[in-house]
Amino acid sequence: KAGVTQTPRYLIKTRGQQVTLSCSPISGHRSVSWYQQTPGQGLQFLFEYFSETQRNKGNFPGRFSGRQFSNSRSEMNVSTLELGDSALYLCASSSDRVAFFGQGTRLTVV
Amino acid sequence: AQTVTQSQPEMSVQEAETVTLSCTYDTSESDYYLFWYKQPPSRQMILVIRQEAYKQQNATENRFSVNFQKAAKSFSLKISDSQLGDAAMYFCASTLTYKYIFGTGTRLKVLA
């Protein structure tokens, strides 16, 4: 079985721009969640989707949004990028409450 | 609210020796799962071991085992016969549904 695939692996964006990150879950997994990892804040939950519906949401501003498609693939979008959005963004697909993570997208905002 | 605490920022172990990483958690729920994840320099989070709260028996995966003390809300990871490839950040995590709460991590160094 193929693992969780995140694209792109690396991104450099300018303040004020927007960015879209993509995640393809493990085949058969309907839950996809997103996490932000920074040295200062650690791993923080962004949101979780199941069958195209957002089930859980973390404490992030509205600039962070996501969606899930009928094939369970998910995207997250960050608008009006700030320097503090520089982080590793991890996607996880889950089955039976066990999360399997992708390799992450490293976003640098300059 | 759920919380997960890892009080050891860094640990070292000699190759082939045994090391225990500590984790405490807090939750008012009864149906939860606990996990240990490993994050090597490649940054990919790798599942090491999981424990369902309703199971009294401690989980074991090869050289990795946990000591799950439900009343004390403690969930430590024991790594036996440590190998150089075990060097990584280790994160303890808990989940009720599909929202994971992670600890701050313990960096494990394995000395040759």
PDB file of C-alpha atoms in Angstrom:
ATOM      1  CA  LYS A   1       0.000   0.000   0.000  1.00  0.00           C
ATOM      2  CA  ALA A   2       1.313   3.418  -0.858  1.00  0.00           C
ATOM      3  CA  GLY A   3       1.820   5.780   2.061  1.00  0.00           C
ATOM      4  CA  VAL A   4       0.597   9.309   2.595  1.00  0.00           C
ATOM      5  CA  THR A   5       1.856  11.622  -0.128  1.00  0.00           C
ATOM      6  CA  GLN A   6       2.271  15.340   0.385  1.00  0.00           C
ATOM      7  CA  THR A   7       3.095  17.824  -2.320  1.00  0.00           C
ATOM      8  CA  PRO A   8       5.085  19.899  -2.704  1.00  0.00           C
ATOM      9  CA  ARG A   9       7.885  18.975  -0.325  1.00  0.00           C
ATOM     10  CA  TYR A  10       9.295  22.486  -0.157  1.00  0.00           C
ATOM     11  CA  LEU A  11       7.811  25.910  -0.769  1.00  0.00           C
ATOM     12  CA  ILE A  12       9.095  29.448  -0.496  1.00  0.00           C
ATOM     13  CA  LYS A  13       6.475  32.183  -0.496  1.00  0.00           C
ATOM     14  CA  THR A  14       6.423  35.919   0.121  1.00  0.00           C
ATOM     15  CA  ARG A  15       4.446  37.590   2.896  1.00  0.00           C
ATOM     16  CA  GLY A  16       0.922  38.358   1.805  1.00  0.00           C
ATOM     17  CA  GLN A  17       0.733  35.561  -0.747  1.00  0.00           C
ATOM     18  CA  GLN A  18      -1.422  32.487  -0.418  1.00  0.00           C
ATOM     19  CA  VAL A  19      -0.425  28.841  -0.636  1.00  0.00           C
ATOM     20  CA  THR A  20      -2.135  25.502  -1.209  1.00  0.00           C
ATOM     21  CA  LEU A  21      -0.736  22.236   0.076  1.00  0.00           C
ATOM     22  CA  SER A  22      -1.937  18.836  -1.056  1.00  0.00           C
ATOM     23  CA  CYS A  23      -2.251  15.483   0.662  1.00  0.00           C
ATOM     24  CA  SER A  24      -3.159  12.085  -0.780  1.00  0.00           C
ATOM     25  CA  PRO A  25      -4.084   9.631   1.969  1.00  0.00           C
ATOM     26  CA  ILE A  26      -3.523   5.913   2.155  1.00  0.00           C
ATOM     27  CA  SER A  27      -6.047   4.103  -0.008  1.00  0.00           C
ATOM     28  CA  GLY A  28      -9.183   3.358   1.974  1.00  0.00           C
ATOM     29  CA  HIS A  29      -8.545   5.949   4.673  1.00  0.00           C
ATOM     30  CA  ARG A  30     -11.347   8.482   4.911  1.00  0.00           C
ATOM     31  CA  SER A  31      -9.948  10.674   7.673  1.00  0.00           C
ATOM     32  CA  VAL A  32      -7.294  13.238   6.858  1.00  0.00           C
ATOM     33  CA  SER A  33      -5.855  15.653   9.383  1.00  0.00           C
ATOM     34  CA  TRP A  34      -3.319  18.457   9.222  1.00  0.00           C
ATOM     35  CA  TYR A  35      -0.700  19.594  11.725  1.00  0.00           C
ATOM     36  CA  GLN A  36       1.689  22.500  11.921  1.00  0.00           C
ATOM     37  CA  GLN A  37       5.122  21.852  13.425  1.00  0.00           C
ATOM     38  CA  THR A  38       7.366  24.700  14.547  1.00  0.00           C
ATOM     39  CA  PRO A  39      10.334  24.779  16.942  1.00  0.00           C
ATOM     40  CA  GLY A  40       8.491  27.148  19.272  1.00  0.00           C
ATOM     41  CA  GLN A  41       4.981  25.687  19.335  1.00  0.00           C
ATOM     42  CA  GLY A  42       5.678  22.039  18.562  1.00  0.00           C
ATOM     43  CA  LEU A  43       3.023  19.994  16.814  1.00  0.00           C
ATOM     44  CA  GLN A  44      -0.348  21.696  16.657  1.00  0.00           C
ATOM     45  CA  PHE A  45      -3.566  20.344  15.225  1.00  0.00           C
ATOM     46  CA  LEU A  46      -5.072  22.369  12.401  1.00  0.00           C
ATOM     47  CA  PHE A  47      -8.148  20.428  11.277  1.00  0.00           C
ATOM     48  CA  GLU A  48      -9.507  17.021  10.397  1.00  0.00           C
ATOM     49  CA  TYR A  49     -11.756  15.954   7.524  1.00  0.00           C
ATOM     50  CA  PHE A  50     -13.815  12.844   7.131  1.00  0.00           C
ATOM     51  CA  SER A  51     -15.862  12.088   4.034  1.00  0.00           C
ATOM     52  CA  GLU A  52     -15.511  15.690   2.796  1.00  0.00           C
ATOM     53  CA  THR A  53     -16.721  17.189   6.095  1.00  0.00           C
ATOM     54  CA  GLN A  54     -14.610  19.037   8.632  1.00  0.00           C
ATOM     55  CA  ARG A  55     -15.077  17.210  11.919  1.00  0.00           C
ATOM     56  CA  ASN A  56     -12.493  18.887  14.125  1.00  0.00           C
ATOM     57  CA  LYS A  57     -10.768  22.231  14.049  1.00  0.00           C
ATOM     58  CA  GLY A  58      -7.812  23.571  15.994  1.00  0.00           C
ATOM     59  CA  ASN A  59      -7.168  27.078  17.252  1.00  0.00           C
ATOM     60  CA  PHE A  60      -5.862  28.705  14.125  1.00  0.00           C
ATOM     61  CA  PRO A  61      -7.061  31.901  12.450  1.00  0.00           C
ATOM     62  CA  GLY A  62      -9.462  31.814   9.554  1.00  0.00           C
ATOM     63  CA  ARG A  63      -6.572  32.309   7.134  1.00  0.00           C
ATOM     64  CA  PHE A  64      -6.032  28.572   7.483  1.00  0.00           C
ATOM     65  CA  SER A  65      -8.630  26.515   5.646  1.00  0.00           C
ATOM     66  CA  GLY A  66      -8.939  23.104   4.140  1.00  0.00           C
ATOM     67  CA  ARG A  67     -11.116  20.820   2.154  1.00  0.00           C
ATOM     68  CA  GLN A  68     -11.441  17.188   1.239  1.00  0.00           C
ATOM     69  CA  PHE A  69     -12.496  15.734  -2.054  1.00  0.00           C
ATOM     70  CA  SER A  70     -14.645  12.710  -2.788  1.00  0.00           C
ATOM     71  CA  ASN A  71     -11.532  10.576  -3.331  1.00  0.00           C
ATOM     72  CA  SER A  72     -10.359  11.571   0.203  1.00  0.00           C
ATOM     73  CA  ARG A  73      -7.509  13.716  -1.092  1.00  0.00           C
ATOM     74  CA  SER A  74      -7.199  16.893   0.939  1.00  0.00           C
ATOM     75  CA  GLU A  75      -5.851  20.365   0.466  1.00  0.00           C
ATOM     76  CA  MET A  76      -5.069  23.062   2.950  1.00  0.00           C
ATOM     77  CA  ASN A  77      -4.852  26.710   2.077  1.00  0.00           C
ATOM     78  CA  VAL A  78      -3.188  29.561   3.908  1.00  0.00           C
ATOM     79  CA  SER A  79      -4.055  33.049   2.746  1.00  0.00           C
ATOM     80  CA  THR A  80      -2.238  36.311   3.452  1.00  0.00           C
ATOM     81  CA  LEU A  81       0.901  34.530   4.572  1.00  0.00           C
ATOM     82  CA  GLU A  82       2.813  35.828   7.579  1.00  0.00           C
ATOM     83  CA  LEU A  83       6.417  35.155   8.558  1.00  0.00           C
ATOM     84  CA  GLY A  84       5.134  33.111  11.499  1.00  0.00           C
ATOM     85  CA  ASP A  85       3.465  30.669   9.137  1.00  0.00           C
ATOM     86  CA  SER A  86       6.880  29.259   8.271  1.00  0.00           C
ATOM     87  CA  ALA A  87       6.678  25.668   9.446  1.00  0.00           C
ATOM     88  CA  LEU A  88       6.578  22.019   8.543  1.00  0.00           C
ATOM     89  CA  TYR A  89       3.013  21.083   7.643  1.00  0.00           C
ATOM     90  CA  LEU A  90       2.206  17.447   8.216  1.00  0.00           C
ATOM     91  CA  CYS A  91      -0.744  15.556   6.848  1.00  0.00           C
ATOM     92  CA  ALA A  92      -1.965  12.312   8.368  1.00  0.00           C
ATOM     93  CA  SER A  93      -4.469   9.792   7.150  1.00  0.00           C
ATOM     94  CA  SER A  94      -6.160   7.638   9.711  1.00  0.00           C
ATOM     95  CA  SER A  95      -8.005   4.410  10.132  1.00  0.00           C
ATOM     96  CA  ASP A  96      -9.208   3.050  13.435  1.00  0.00           C
ATOM     97  CA  ARG A  97      -7.760   6.141  15.161  1.00  0.00           C
ATOM     98  CA  VAL A  98      -4.210   5.326  14.081  1.00  0.00           C
ATOM     99  CA  ALA A  99      -2.568   8.151  12.139  1.00  0.00           C
ATOM    100  CA  PHE A 100      -0.005   7.624   9.406  1.00  0.00           C
ATOM    101  CA  PHE A 101       1.912  10.700   8.411  1.00  0.00           C
ATOM    102  CA  GLY A 102       3.292  12.018   5.164  1.00  0.00           C
ATOM    103  CA  GLN A 103       6.770  13.467   4.821  1.00  0.00           C
ATOM    104  CA  GLY A 104       5.469  16.982   5.227  1.00  0.00           C
ATOM    105  CA  THR A 105       5.692  20.218   3.301  1.00  0.00           C
ATOM    106  CA  ARG A 106       8.305  22.672   4.477  1.00  0.00           C
ATOM    107  CA  LEU A 107       6.898  26.177   3.989  1.00  0.00           C
ATOM    108  CA  THR A 108       9.186  29.169   4.258  1.00  0.00           C
ATOM    109  CA  VAL A 109       7.655  32.644   4.216  1.00  0.00           C
ATOM    110  CA  VAL A 110      10.060  35.461   3.379  1.00  0.00           C
TER     111      VAL A 110
ATOM    112  CA  ALA B   1      -9.006  19.269  27.761  1.00  0.00           C
ATOM    113  CA  GLN B   2      -6.384  16.729  26.858  1.00  0.00           C
ATOM    114  CA  THR B   3      -2.746  17.422  27.664  1.00  0.00           C
ATOM    115  CA  VAL B   4       0.411  15.427  27.063  1.00  0.00           C
ATOM    116  CA  THR B   5       3.653  16.145  28.915  1.00  0.00           C
ATOM    117  CA  GLN B   6       7.147  14.925  28.139  1.00  0.00           C
ATOM    118  CA  SER B   7       9.532  16.177  30.792  1.00  0.00           C
ATOM    119  CA  GLN B   8      12.775  14.922  29.245  1.00  0.00           C
ATOM    120  CA  PRO B   9      13.924  17.215  26.415  1.00  0.00           C
ATOM    121  CA  GLU B  10      16.912  14.985  25.707  1.00  0.00           C
ATOM    122  CA  MET B  11      18.117  11.510  26.609  1.00  0.00           C
ATOM    123  CA  SER B  12      21.250   9.548  25.751  1.00  0.00           C
ATOM    124  CA  VAL B  13      21.773   5.807  25.659  1.00  0.00           C
ATOM    125  CA  GLN B  14      24.722   3.590  24.845  1.00  0.00           C
ATOM    126  CA  GLU B  15      24.271   1.303  21.884  1.00  0.00           C
ATOM    127  CA  ALA B  16      22.783  -2.085  22.936  1.00  0.00           C
ATOM    128  CA  GLU B  17      21.571  -0.644  26.252  1.00  0.00           C
ATOM    129  CA  THR B  18      17.999   0.059  27.382  1.00  0.00           C
ATOM    130  CA  VAL B  19      16.392   3.467  27.737  1.00  0.00           C
ATOM    131  CA  THR B  20      12.994   4.611  28.996  1.00  0.00           C
ATOM    132  CA  LEU B  21      11.254   7.758  27.791  1.00  0.00           C
ATOM    133  CA  SER B  22       8.591   9.266  30.031  1.00  0.00           C
ATOM    134  CA  CYS B  23       5.179  10.648  29.194  1.00  0.00           C
ATOM    135  CA  THR B  24       2.238  11.733  31.293  1.00  0.00           C
ATOM    136  CA  TYR B  25      -1.163  12.744  30.015  1.00  0.00           C
ATOM    137  CA  ASP B  26      -4.400  14.096  31.280  1.00  0.00           C
ATOM    138  CA  THR B  27      -7.885  13.411  30.037  1.00  0.00           C
ATOM    139  CA  SER B  28     -11.296  13.085  31.614  1.00  0.00           C
ATOM    140  CA  GLU B  29     -12.408  10.608  28.982  1.00  0.00           C
ATOM    141  CA  SER B  30     -12.274   6.837  29.280  1.00  0.00           C
ATOM    142  CA  ASP B  31     -12.007   5.830  25.620  1.00  0.00           C
ATOM    143  CA  TYR B  32      -8.713   7.108  24.289  1.00  0.00           C
ATOM    144  CA  TYR B  33      -5.623   5.883  22.504  1.00  0.00           C
ATOM    145  CA  LEU B  34      -1.995   6.614  23.285  1.00  0.00           C
ATOM    146  CA  PHE B  35       0.916   6.543  20.855  1.00  0.00           C
ATOM    147  CA  TRP B  36       4.618   6.941  20.531  1.00  0.00           C
ATOM    148  CA  TYR B  37       5.899   8.395  17.268  1.00  0.00           C
ATOM    149  CA  LYS B  38       9.478   8.688  16.105  1.00  0.00           C
ATOM    150  CA  GLN B  39      10.663  11.592  13.964  1.00  0.00           C
ATOM    151  CA  PRO B  40      14.144  11.072  12.467  1.00  0.00           C
ATOM    152  CA  PRO B  41      16.045  13.841  10.657  1.00  0.00           C
ATOM    153  CA  SER B  42      13.983  13.093   7.536  1.00  0.00           C
ATOM    154  CA  ARG B  43      11.085  14.681   9.513  1.00  0.00           C
ATOM    155  CA  GLN B  44       8.587  11.951   8.707  1.00  0.00           C
ATOM    156  CA  MET B  45       6.570  10.864  11.733  1.00  0.00           C
ATOM    157  CA  ILE B  46       6.766   7.113  12.130  1.00  0.00           C
ATOM    158  CA  LEU B  47       4.403   5.168  14.363  1.00  0.00           C
ATOM    159  CA  VAL B  48       6.359   3.208  16.964  1.00  0.00           C
ATOM    160  CA  ILE B  49       3.660   1.748  19.169  1.00  0.00           C
ATOM    161  CA  ARG B  50       0.052   2.311  20.225  1.00  0.00           C
ATOM    162  CA  GLN B  51      -1.984   1.495  23.305  1.00  0.00           C
ATOM    163  CA  GLU B  52      -5.752   1.419  23.631  1.00  0.00           C
ATOM    164  CA  ALA B  53      -6.789   2.727  27.038  1.00  0.00           C
ATOM    165  CA  TYR B  54      -9.290  -0.081  27.583  1.00  0.00           C
ATOM    166  CA  LYS B  55      -6.564  -2.716  27.270  1.00  0.00           C
ATOM    167  CA  GLN B  56      -4.736  -3.503  30.484  1.00  0.00           C
ATOM    168  CA  GLN B  57      -1.934  -5.381  28.769  1.00  0.00           C
ATOM    169  CA  ASN B  58       1.069  -3.263  27.830  1.00  0.00           C
ATOM    170  CA  ALA B  59       1.724  -3.047  24.098  1.00  0.00           C
ATOM    171  CA  THR B  60       4.935  -4.473  22.665  1.00  0.00           C
ATOM    172  CA  GLU B  61       6.502  -4.145  19.202  1.00  0.00           C
ATOM    173  CA  ASN B  62       9.799  -5.988  18.911  1.00  0.00           C
ATOM    174  CA  ARG B  63      12.372  -3.957  20.909  1.00  0.00           C
ATOM    175  CA  PHE B  64       9.791  -1.347  21.896  1.00  0.00           C
ATOM    176  CA  SER B  65       7.409  -1.732  24.806  1.00  0.00           C
ATOM    177  CA  VAL B  66       5.297   0.559  26.938  1.00  0.00           C
ATOM    178  CA  ASN B  67       4.496   0.788  30.606  1.00  0.00           C
ATOM    179  CA  PHE B  68       0.906   2.000  30.704  1.00  0.00           C
ATOM    180  CA  GLN B  69      -0.238   3.084  34.154  1.00  0.00           C
ATOM    181  CA  LYS B  70      -3.806   4.215  33.630  1.00  0.00           C
ATOM    182  CA  ALA B  71      -4.511   5.414  37.159  1.00  0.00           C
ATOM    183  CA  ALA B  72      -1.315   7.438  37.224  1.00  0.00           C
ATOM    184  CA  LYS B  73      -1.911   8.611  33.618  1.00  0.00           C
ATOM    185  CA  SER B  74       1.589   7.578  32.713  1.00  0.00           C
ATOM    186  CA  PHE B  75       2.733   6.072  29.406  1.00  0.00           C
ATOM    187  CA  SER B  76       6.473   5.425  29.165  1.00  0.00           C
ATOM    188  CA  LEU B  77       8.345   3.894  26.243  1.00  0.00           C
ATOM    189  CA  LYS B  78      11.132   1.383  26.781  1.00  0.00           C
ATOM    190  CA  ILE B  79      13.611   0.761  23.996  1.00  0.00           C
ATOM    191  CA  SER B  80      15.710  -2.358  24.470  1.00  0.00           C
ATOM    192  CA  ASP B  81      18.976  -3.162  22.705  1.00  0.00           C
ATOM    193  CA  SER B  82      19.222   0.413  21.404  1.00  0.00           C
ATOM    194  CA  GLN B  83      20.536   0.831  17.889  1.00  0.00           C
ATOM    195  CA  LEU B  84      22.089   3.805  16.122  1.00  0.00           C
ATOM    196  CA  GLY B  85      18.990   3.990  13.937  1.00  0.00           C
ATOM    197  CA  ASP B  86      16.851   4.673  17.002  1.00  0.00           C
ATOM    198  CA  ALA B  87      18.313   8.161  17.281  1.00  0.00           C
ATOM    199  CA  ALA B  88      15.435  10.579  16.662  1.00  0.00           C
ATOM    200  CA  MET B  89      12.839  12.808  18.297  1.00  0.00           C
ATOM    201  CA  TYR B  90      10.190  10.777  20.071  1.00  0.00           C
ATOM    202  CA  PHE B  91       6.718  12.167  20.557  1.00  0.00           C
ATOM    203  CA  CYS B  92       4.053  10.884  22.874  1.00  0.00           C
ATOM    204  CA  ALA B  93       0.495  11.530  21.697  1.00  0.00           C
ATOM    205  CA  SER B  94      -3.071  10.906  22.744  1.00  0.00           C
ATOM    206  CA  THR B  95      -6.312  10.968  20.837  1.00  0.00           C
ATOM    207  CA  LEU B  96      -9.987  10.696  21.643  1.00  0.00           C
ATOM    208  CA  THR B  97     -11.299  10.935  18.114  1.00  0.00           C
ATOM    209  CA  TYR B  98      -8.994  11.850  15.263  1.00  0.00           C
ATOM    210  CA  LYS B  99      -7.459  14.928  16.856  1.00  0.00           C
ATOM    211  CA  TYR B 100      -4.017  14.127  18.190  1.00  0.00           C
ATOM    212  CA  ILE B 101      -2.440  16.002  21.075  1.00  0.00           C
ATOM    213  CA  PHE B 102       1.343  15.739  21.079  1.00  0.00           C
ATOM    214  CA  GLY B 103       3.926  16.218  23.771  1.00  0.00           C
ATOM    215  CA  THR B 104       6.936  18.448  23.201  1.00  0.00           C
ATOM    216  CA  GLY B 105       9.168  15.535  22.334  1.00  0.00           C
ATOM    217  CA  THR B 106      12.317  13.867  23.670  1.00  0.00           C
ATOM    218  CA  ARG B 107      15.464  13.864  21.584  1.00  0.00           C
ATOM    219  CA  LEU B 108      17.162  10.480  21.890  1.00  0.00           C
ATOM    220  CA  LYS B 109      20.872  10.218  21.191  1.00  0.00           C
ATOM    221  CA  VAL B 110      22.422   6.791  20.751  1.00  0.00           C
ATOM    222  CA  LEU B 111      26.133   6.610  21.542  1.00  0.00           C
ATOM    223  CA  ALA B 112      28.322   4.132  19.704  1.00  0.00           C
TER     224      ALA B 112
END
